[in-house]
Amino acid sequence: MRPWVAVLALWPVLRGAARQSPTFPSITDEAFIEECVRVHNDLRREVQPPASNMRYMTWDEALARTARAWANKCIFEHNIYLRKKHQCHPNFTSIGENIWAGSHQIFKAADAIKSWYSEVKFYTFADQKCTKTCGHYTQVVWDYSYKVGCAVTLCKKVAGIRNAANFVCNYSPRFINENSQFFKSIDYKSDEFVLASY
Ligand SMILES: *[C@@H]1O[C@H](CO)[C@@H](O)[C@H](O)[C@H]1NC(C)=O
């Protein structure tokens, strides 16, 4: 089939999809919370060599509220209040953040979290060196972090993507490594869908 034939065939499908406005789970949605927590812990268990004192991550409502407030701004930057004490959490002062933005059609919390973890391929445990981008990965698997709260919002436009899912996870404590502050990466997975992590 020639490309333009395929495009014409897809048109009615896309028009149908555009009419329904996508709805994303709220930060109190039990299935969403379970998915976010489970996927983080599953990935943390896969770390090689295994961490001797890997802490089990649990949900934190206050971190989720901070993630939601920032996700709602639809800005593809890190939350500027994270380093200001007690602005993002009543008790935690060290808060980390991963952000994923992509077409709303493809959003799955599990896939977004796994995309952060996939930076493991750039990371060498032995000398803790990173050849490209590792900050999302190290935050997901850092043994010392034990709290997570995530939120997803529909944005008209974020990171150059229209009708995007903007998915933010906040963590405590924040991964610390003097060689790495925040990492930026933009991945193009296919022509139709642009994925981005910040
Ligand atoms: C903050 O700490 C206090 C005292 O330990 C606790 O009662 C409260 O639930 C904590 N708040 C949050 C949002 O974790």
PDB file of C-alpha atoms and ligand atoms in Angstrom:
ATOM      1  CA  MET A   1       0.000   0.000   0.000  1.00  0.00           C
ATOM      2  CA  ARG A   2       1.356   3.428  -0.818  1.00  0.00           C
ATOM      3  CA  PRO A   3       1.781   5.787   2.120  1.00  0.00           C
ATOM      4  CA  TRP A   4      -0.984   8.208   1.087  1.00  0.00           C
ATOM      5  CA  VAL A   5      -3.479   5.355   0.837  1.00  0.00           C
ATOM      6  CA  ALA A   6      -2.654   4.410   4.390  1.00  0.00           C
ATOM      7  CA  VAL A   7      -3.116   7.996   5.513  1.00  0.00           C
ATOM      8  CA  LEU A   8      -6.569   8.203   3.890  1.00  0.00           C
ATOM      9  CA  ALA A   9      -7.586   4.926   5.472  1.00  0.00           C
ATOM     10  CA  LEU A  10      -6.572   6.210   8.894  1.00  0.00           C
ATOM     11  CA  TRP A  11      -8.395   9.517   8.602  1.00  0.00           C
ATOM     12  CA  PRO A  12     -11.875   8.361   9.754  1.00  0.00           C
ATOM     13  CA  VAL A  13     -10.283   6.566  12.702  1.00  0.00           C
ATOM     14  CA  LEU A  14      -8.359   9.655  13.760  1.00  0.00           C
ATOM     15  CA  ARG A  15     -11.409  11.872  13.369  1.00  0.00           C
ATOM     16  CA  GLY A  16     -13.406   9.530  15.565  1.00  0.00           C
ATOM     17  CA  ALA A  17     -10.705   9.543  18.199  1.00  0.00           C
ATOM     18  CA  ALA A  18     -10.403  13.332  18.166  1.00  0.00           C
ATOM     19  CA  ARG A  19     -14.050  13.771  19.135  1.00  0.00           C
ATOM     20  CA  GLN A  20     -13.654  12.096  22.493  1.00  0.00           C
ATOM     21  CA  SER A  21     -11.603  14.056  24.895  1.00  0.00           C
ATOM     22  CA  PRO A  22      -9.217  11.657  26.627  1.00  0.00           C
ATOM     23  CA  THR A  23      -9.553  11.260  30.344  1.00  0.00           C
ATOM     24  CA  PHE A  24      -6.646  10.388  32.550  1.00  0.00           C
ATOM     25  CA  PRO A  25      -6.766   8.871  36.025  1.00  0.00           C
ATOM     26  CA  SER A  26      -6.688  11.225  38.993  1.00  0.00           C
ATOM     27  CA  ILE A  27      -4.058  10.989  41.727  1.00  0.00           C
ATOM     28  CA  THR A  28      -6.549   9.176  43.957  1.00  0.00           C
ATOM     29  CA  ASP A  29      -7.352   6.506  41.350  1.00  0.00           C
ATOM     30  CA  GLU A  30      -6.486   3.192  43.023  1.00  0.00           C
ATOM     31  CA  ALA A  31      -5.471   1.434  39.802  1.00  0.00           C
ATOM     32  CA  PHE A  32      -3.216   4.346  38.795  1.00  0.00           C
ATOM     33  CA  ILE A  33      -1.533   4.413  42.217  1.00  0.00           C
ATOM     34  CA  GLU A  34      -1.077   0.639  42.180  1.00  0.00           C
ATOM     35  CA  GLU A  35       0.443   0.748  38.677  1.00  0.00           C
ATOM     36  CA  CYS A  36       2.888   3.545  39.506  1.00  0.00           C
ATOM     37  CA  VAL A  37       4.044   1.913  42.744  1.00  0.00           C
ATOM     38  CA  ARG A  38       4.217  -1.631  41.373  1.00  0.00           C
ATOM     39  CA  VAL A  39       6.196  -0.725  38.249  1.00  0.00           C
ATOM     40  CA  HIS A  40       8.723   1.275  40.250  1.00  0.00           C
ATOM     41  CA  ASN A  41       9.236  -1.588  42.705  1.00  0.00           C
ATOM     42  CA  ASP A  42       9.409  -4.226  39.966  1.00  0.00           C
ATOM     43  CA  LEU A  43      12.135  -2.245  38.193  1.00  0.00           C
ATOM     44  CA  ARG A  44      13.993  -1.579  41.430  1.00  0.00           C
ATOM     45  CA  ARG A  45      14.071  -5.317  42.051  1.00  0.00           C
ATOM     46  CA  GLU A  46      15.753  -5.851  38.669  1.00  0.00           C
ATOM     47  CA  VAL A  47      18.788  -3.744  39.456  1.00  0.00           C
ATOM     48  CA  GLN A  48      22.048  -5.628  38.912  1.00  0.00           C
ATOM     49  CA  PRO A  49      23.966  -6.127  41.060  1.00  0.00           C
ATOM     50  CA  PRO A  50      21.044  -6.147  43.510  1.00  0.00           C
ATOM     51  CA  ALA A  51      21.093  -3.332  46.035  1.00  0.00           C
ATOM     52  CA  SER A  52      21.739  -4.585  49.553  1.00  0.00           C
ATOM     53  CA  ASN A  53      19.299  -2.182  51.128  1.00  0.00           C
ATOM     54  CA  MET A  54      16.812  -1.325  48.404  1.00  0.00           C
ATOM     55  CA  ARG A  55      13.875   0.381  50.049  1.00  0.00           C
ATOM     56  CA  TYR A  56      10.367  -0.495  48.979  1.00  0.00           C
ATOM     57  CA  MET A  57       8.659   2.524  47.450  1.00  0.00           C
ATOM     58  CA  THR A  58       5.241   3.537  48.629  1.00  0.00           C
ATOM     59  CA  TRP A  59       2.809   6.202  47.485  1.00  0.00           C
ATOM     60  CA  ASP A  60       2.889   9.635  48.995  1.00  0.00           C
ATOM     61  CA  GLU A  61      -0.217  11.769  48.543  1.00  0.00           C
ATOM     62  CA  ALA A  62       1.588  15.045  49.117  1.00  0.00           C
ATOM     63  CA  LEU A  63       4.185  14.222  46.446  1.00  0.00           C
ATOM     64  CA  ALA A  64       1.347  13.290  44.093  1.00  0.00           C
ATOM     65  CA  ARG A  65      -0.334  16.639  44.742  1.00  0.00           C
ATOM     66  CA  THR A  66       2.929  18.436  43.963  1.00  0.00           C
ATOM     67  CA  ALA A  67       3.292  16.375  40.772  1.00  0.00           C
ATOM     68  CA  ARG A  68      -0.273  17.254  39.772  1.00  0.00           C
ATOM     69  CA  ALA A  69       0.176  20.971  40.427  1.00  0.00           C
ATOM     70  CA  TRP A  70       3.304  21.050  38.286  1.00  0.00           C
ATOM     71  CA  ALA A  71       1.936  18.758  35.547  1.00  0.00           C
ATOM     72  CA  ASN A  72      -1.071  21.061  35.222  1.00  0.00           C
ATOM     73  CA  LYS A  73       1.202  23.921  34.221  1.00  0.00           C
ATOM     74  CA  CYS A  74       2.090  22.087  31.002  1.00  0.00           C
ATOM     75  CA  ILE A  75       5.653  23.360  31.052  1.00  0.00           C
ATOM     76  CA  PHE A  76       8.400  20.993  29.963  1.00  0.00           C
ATOM     77  CA  GLU A  77      10.795  22.016  32.685  1.00  0.00           C
ATOM     78  CA  HIS A  78      11.498  20.811  36.188  1.00  0.00           C
ATOM     79  CA  ASN A  79       9.444  22.181  39.026  1.00  0.00           C
ATOM     80  CA  ILE A  80      11.188  25.355  40.140  1.00  0.00           C
ATOM     81  CA  TYR A  81       9.926  24.990  43.723  1.00  0.00           C
ATOM     82  CA  LEU A  82      11.506  21.594  44.395  1.00  0.00           C
ATOM     83  CA  ARG A  83      14.564  23.082  46.022  1.00  0.00           C
ATOM     84  CA  LYS A  84      12.623  25.503  48.176  1.00  0.00           C
ATOM     85  CA  LYS A  85      12.141  23.949  51.571  1.00  0.00           C
ATOM     86  CA  HIS A  86       8.617  22.894  52.488  1.00  0.00           C
ATOM     87  CA  GLN A  87       7.020  24.372  49.376  1.00  0.00           C
ATOM     88  CA  CYS A  88       6.428  20.960  47.831  1.00  0.00           C
ATOM     89  CA  HIS A  89       6.030  18.749  50.877  1.00  0.00           C
ATOM     90  CA  PRO A  90       5.396  19.434  54.575  1.00  0.00           C
ATOM     91  CA  ASN A  91       8.099  16.985  55.716  1.00  0.00           C
ATOM     92  CA  PHE A  92      10.474  16.180  52.863  1.00  0.00           C
ATOM     93  CA  THR A  93      13.086  18.694  51.820  1.00  0.00           C
ATOM     94  CA  SER A  94      14.815  16.546  49.187  1.00  0.00           C
ATOM     95  CA  ILE A  95      12.507  15.875  46.262  1.00  0.00           C
ATOM     96  CA  GLY A  96      13.394  14.424  42.878  1.00  0.00           C
ATOM     97  CA  GLU A  97      11.376  14.520  39.679  1.00  0.00           C
ATOM     98  CA  ASN A  98      10.973  12.676  36.400  1.00  0.00           C
ATOM     99  CA  ILE A  99       8.805  14.011  33.589  1.00  0.00           C
ATOM    100  CA  TRP A 100       7.488  12.220  30.520  1.00  0.00           C
ATOM    101  CA  ALA A 101       5.449  13.827  27.762  1.00  0.00           C
ATOM    102  CA  GLY A 102       3.959  12.071  24.755  1.00  0.00           C
ATOM    103  CA  SER A 103       0.863  11.796  22.603  1.00  0.00           C
ATOM    104  CA  HIS A 104      -2.154  11.120  24.781  1.00  0.00           C
ATOM    105  CA  GLN A 105      -3.069   8.069  22.690  1.00  0.00           C
ATOM    106  CA  ILE A 106       0.028   6.180  23.743  1.00  0.00           C
ATOM    107  CA  PHE A 107       0.190   7.145  27.397  1.00  0.00           C
ATOM    108  CA  LYS A 108       0.581   4.305  29.846  1.00  0.00           C
ATOM    109  CA  ALA A 109       2.110   5.037  33.243  1.00  0.00           C
ATOM    110  CA  ALA A 110       3.976   1.719  33.152  1.00  0.00           C
ATOM    111  CA  ASP A 111       5.543   2.474  29.762  1.00  0.00           C
ATOM    112  CA  ALA A 112       6.595   5.960  30.810  1.00  0.00           C
ATOM    113  CA  ILE A 113       8.291   4.648  33.952  1.00  0.00           C
ATOM    114  CA  LYS A 114       9.955   1.887  31.920  1.00  0.00           C
ATOM    115  CA  SER A 115      11.227   4.477  29.444  1.00  0.00           C
ATOM    116  CA  TRP A 116      13.040   6.193  32.331  1.00  0.00           C
ATOM    117  CA  TYR A 117      14.429   2.863  33.459  1.00  0.00           C
ATOM    118  CA  SER A 118      15.635   2.087  29.923  1.00  0.00           C
ATOM    119  CA  GLU A 119      18.491   4.566  30.438  1.00  0.00           C
ATOM    120  CA  VAL A 120      20.134   1.672  32.270  1.00  0.00           C
ATOM    121  CA  LYS A 121      21.829   0.965  28.922  1.00  0.00           C
ATOM    122  CA  PHE A 122      23.866   4.162  29.320  1.00  0.00           C
ATOM    123  CA  TYR A 123      24.873   3.426  32.877  1.00  0.00           C
ATOM    124  CA  THR A 124      27.844   1.441  34.141  1.00  0.00           C
ATOM    125  CA  PHE A 125      27.404   0.395  37.719  1.00  0.00           C
ATOM    126  CA  ALA A 126      31.065  -0.418  38.371  1.00  0.00           C
ATOM    127  CA  ASP A 127      32.314   3.153  37.948  1.00  0.00           C
ATOM    128  CA  GLN A 128      28.894   4.872  38.082  1.00  0.00           C
ATOM    129  CA  LYS A 129      29.567   6.430  34.691  1.00  0.00           C
ATOM    130  CA  CYS A 130      26.881   7.583  32.322  1.00  0.00           C
ATOM    131  CA  THR A 131      27.496   7.780  28.587  1.00  0.00           C
ATOM    132  CA  LYS A 132      24.362   9.768  27.727  1.00  0.00           C
ATOM    133  CA  THR A 133      21.335  10.301  29.961  1.00  0.00           C
ATOM    134  CA  CYS A 134      20.864   8.414  33.228  1.00  0.00           C
ATOM    135  CA  GLY A 135      19.146  10.799  35.635  1.00  0.00           C
ATOM    136  CA  HIS A 136      15.673   9.325  35.207  1.00  0.00           C
ATOM    137  CA  TYR A 137      17.011   5.800  35.628  1.00  0.00           C
ATOM    138  CA  THR A 138      19.041   6.593  38.729  1.00  0.00           C
ATOM    139  CA  GLN A 139      16.055   8.293  40.340  1.00  0.00           C
ATOM    140  CA  VAL A 140      13.801   5.292  39.645  1.00  0.00           C
ATOM    141  CA  VAL A 141      16.239   2.771  41.117  1.00  0.00           C
ATOM    142  CA  TRP A 142      18.047   4.713  43.826  1.00  0.00           C
ATOM    143  CA  ASP A 143      17.914   2.427  46.870  1.00  0.00           C
ATOM    144  CA  TYR A 144      17.561   5.292  49.343  1.00  0.00           C
ATOM    145  CA  SER A 145      14.410   6.787  47.795  1.00  0.00           C
ATOM    146  CA  TYR A 146      11.254   5.299  49.245  1.00  0.00           C
ATOM    147  CA  LYS A 147       8.385   7.616  48.428  1.00  0.00           C
ATOM    148  CA  VAL A 148       6.773   8.369  45.082  1.00  0.00           C
ATOM    149  CA  GLY A 149       3.791  10.373  43.913  1.00  0.00           C
ATOM    150  CA  CYS A 150       2.774  10.781  40.265  1.00  0.00           C
ATOM    151  CA  ALA A 151       0.172  12.641  38.231  1.00  0.00           C
ATOM    152  CA  VAL A 152      -0.849  12.817  34.591  1.00  0.00           C
ATOM    153  CA  THR A 153      -2.514  15.749  32.873  1.00  0.00           C
ATOM    154  CA  LEU A 154      -3.738  16.428  29.368  1.00  0.00           C
ATOM    155  CA  CYS A 155      -1.955  19.435  27.878  1.00  0.00           C
ATOM    156  CA  LYS A 156      -2.956  21.268  24.733  1.00  0.00           C
ATOM    157  CA  LYS A 157       0.721  21.456  24.017  1.00  0.00           C
ATOM    158  CA  VAL A 158       3.789  20.488  25.951  1.00  0.00           C
ATOM    159  CA  ALA A 159       7.328  19.731  24.763  1.00  0.00           C
ATOM    160  CA  GLY A 160       6.091  20.603  21.275  1.00  0.00           C
ATOM    161  CA  ILE A 161       3.489  17.813  21.357  1.00  0.00           C
ATOM    162  CA  ARG A 162      -0.180  18.644  20.856  1.00  0.00           C
ATOM    163  CA  ASN A 163      -2.813  16.975  23.044  1.00  0.00           C
ATOM    164  CA  ALA A 164      -0.073  15.492  25.119  1.00  0.00           C
ATOM    165  CA  ALA A 165      -0.083  13.434  28.252  1.00  0.00           C
ATOM    166  CA  ASN A 166       2.173  15.192  30.724  1.00  0.00           C
ATOM    167  CA  PHE A 167       3.266  12.666  33.347  1.00  0.00           C
ATOM    168  CA  VAL A 168       5.226  13.783  36.397  1.00  0.00           C
ATOM    169  CA  CYS A 169       6.587  11.679  39.253  1.00  0.00           C
ATOM    170  CA  ASN A 170       8.088  13.202  42.366  1.00  0.00           C
ATOM    171  CA  TYR A 171      10.346  11.208  44.662  1.00  0.00           C
ATOM    172  CA  SER A 172      11.845  11.500  48.079  1.00  0.00           C
ATOM    173  CA  PRO A 173      14.650  11.624  48.839  1.00  0.00           C
ATOM    174  CA  ARG A 174      16.015  12.979  45.580  1.00  0.00           C
ATOM    175  CA  PHE A 175      18.806  10.996  43.930  1.00  0.00           C
ATOM    176  CA  ILE A 176      22.091  12.707  44.671  1.00  0.00           C
ATOM    177  CA  ASN A 177      25.252  12.406  42.656  1.00  0.00           C
ATOM    178  CA  GLU A 178      27.678  15.258  42.362  1.00  0.00           C
ATOM    179  CA  ASN A 179      28.244  14.391  38.698  1.00  0.00           C
ATOM    180  CA  SER A 180      24.602  14.617  37.755  1.00  0.00           C
ATOM    181  CA  GLN A 181      21.986  17.184  38.550  1.00  0.00           C
ATOM    182  CA  PHE A 182      19.109  16.958  36.149  1.00  0.00           C
ATOM    183  CA  PHE A 183      19.431  15.318  32.770  1.00  0.00           C
ATOM    184  CA  LYS A 184      17.561  16.266  29.677  1.00  0.00           C
ATOM    185  CA  SER A 185      16.689  13.969  26.838  1.00  0.00           C
ATOM    186  CA  ILE A 186      14.303  13.939  23.942  1.00  0.00           C
ATOM    187  CA  ASP A 187      13.651  10.675  22.168  1.00  0.00           C
ATOM    188  CA  TYR A 188      11.932  10.273  18.849  1.00  0.00           C
ATOM    189  CA  LYS A 189      10.404   6.828  18.852  1.00  0.00           C
ATOM    190  CA  SER A 190       8.490   7.052  15.603  1.00  0.00           C
ATOM    191  CA  ASP A 191       7.341   9.666  13.150  1.00  0.00           C
ATOM    192  CA  GLU A 192       3.814   9.916  14.491  1.00  0.00           C
ATOM    193  CA  PHE A 193       4.488  10.005  18.170  1.00  0.00           C
ATOM    194  CA  VAL A 194       7.058  12.136  19.844  1.00  0.00           C
ATOM    195  CA  LEU A 195       8.123  11.086  23.284  1.00  0.00           C
ATOM    196  CA  ALA A 196      10.084  13.224  25.592  1.00  0.00           C
ATOM    197  CA  SER A 197      11.487  12.953  29.055  1.00  0.00           C
ATOM    198  CA  TYR A 198      12.863  15.692  31.172  1.00  0.00           C
TER     199      TYR A 198
HETATM  200  C1  LIG B   1       4.487  14.830  58.191  1.00  0.00           C
HETATM  201  O1  LIG B   1       4.970  14.331  59.402  1.00  0.00           O
HETATM  202  C2  LIG B   1       4.002  14.263  60.448  1.00  0.00           C
HETATM  203  C3  LIG B   1       4.711  13.861  61.724  1.00  0.00           C
HETATM  204  O2  LIG B   1       5.429  12.688  61.551  1.00  0.00           O
HETATM  205  C4  LIG B   1       2.897  13.301  60.037  1.00  0.00           C
HETATM  206  O3  LIG B   1       1.911  13.227  61.040  1.00  0.00           O
HETATM  207  C5  LIG B   1       2.278  13.778  58.734  1.00  0.00           C
HETATM  208  O4  LIG B   1       1.323  12.828  58.285  1.00  0.00           O
HETATM  209  C6  LIG B   1       3.341  13.964  57.678  1.00  0.00           C
HETATM  210  N1  LIG B   1       2.740  14.558  56.497  1.00  0.00           N
HETATM  211  C7  LIG B   1       2.846  14.026  55.290  1.00  0.00           C
HETATM  212  C8  LIG B   1       2.097  14.706  54.206  1.00  0.00           C
HETATM  213  O5  LIG B   1       3.542  13.059  55.067  1.00  0.00           O
END
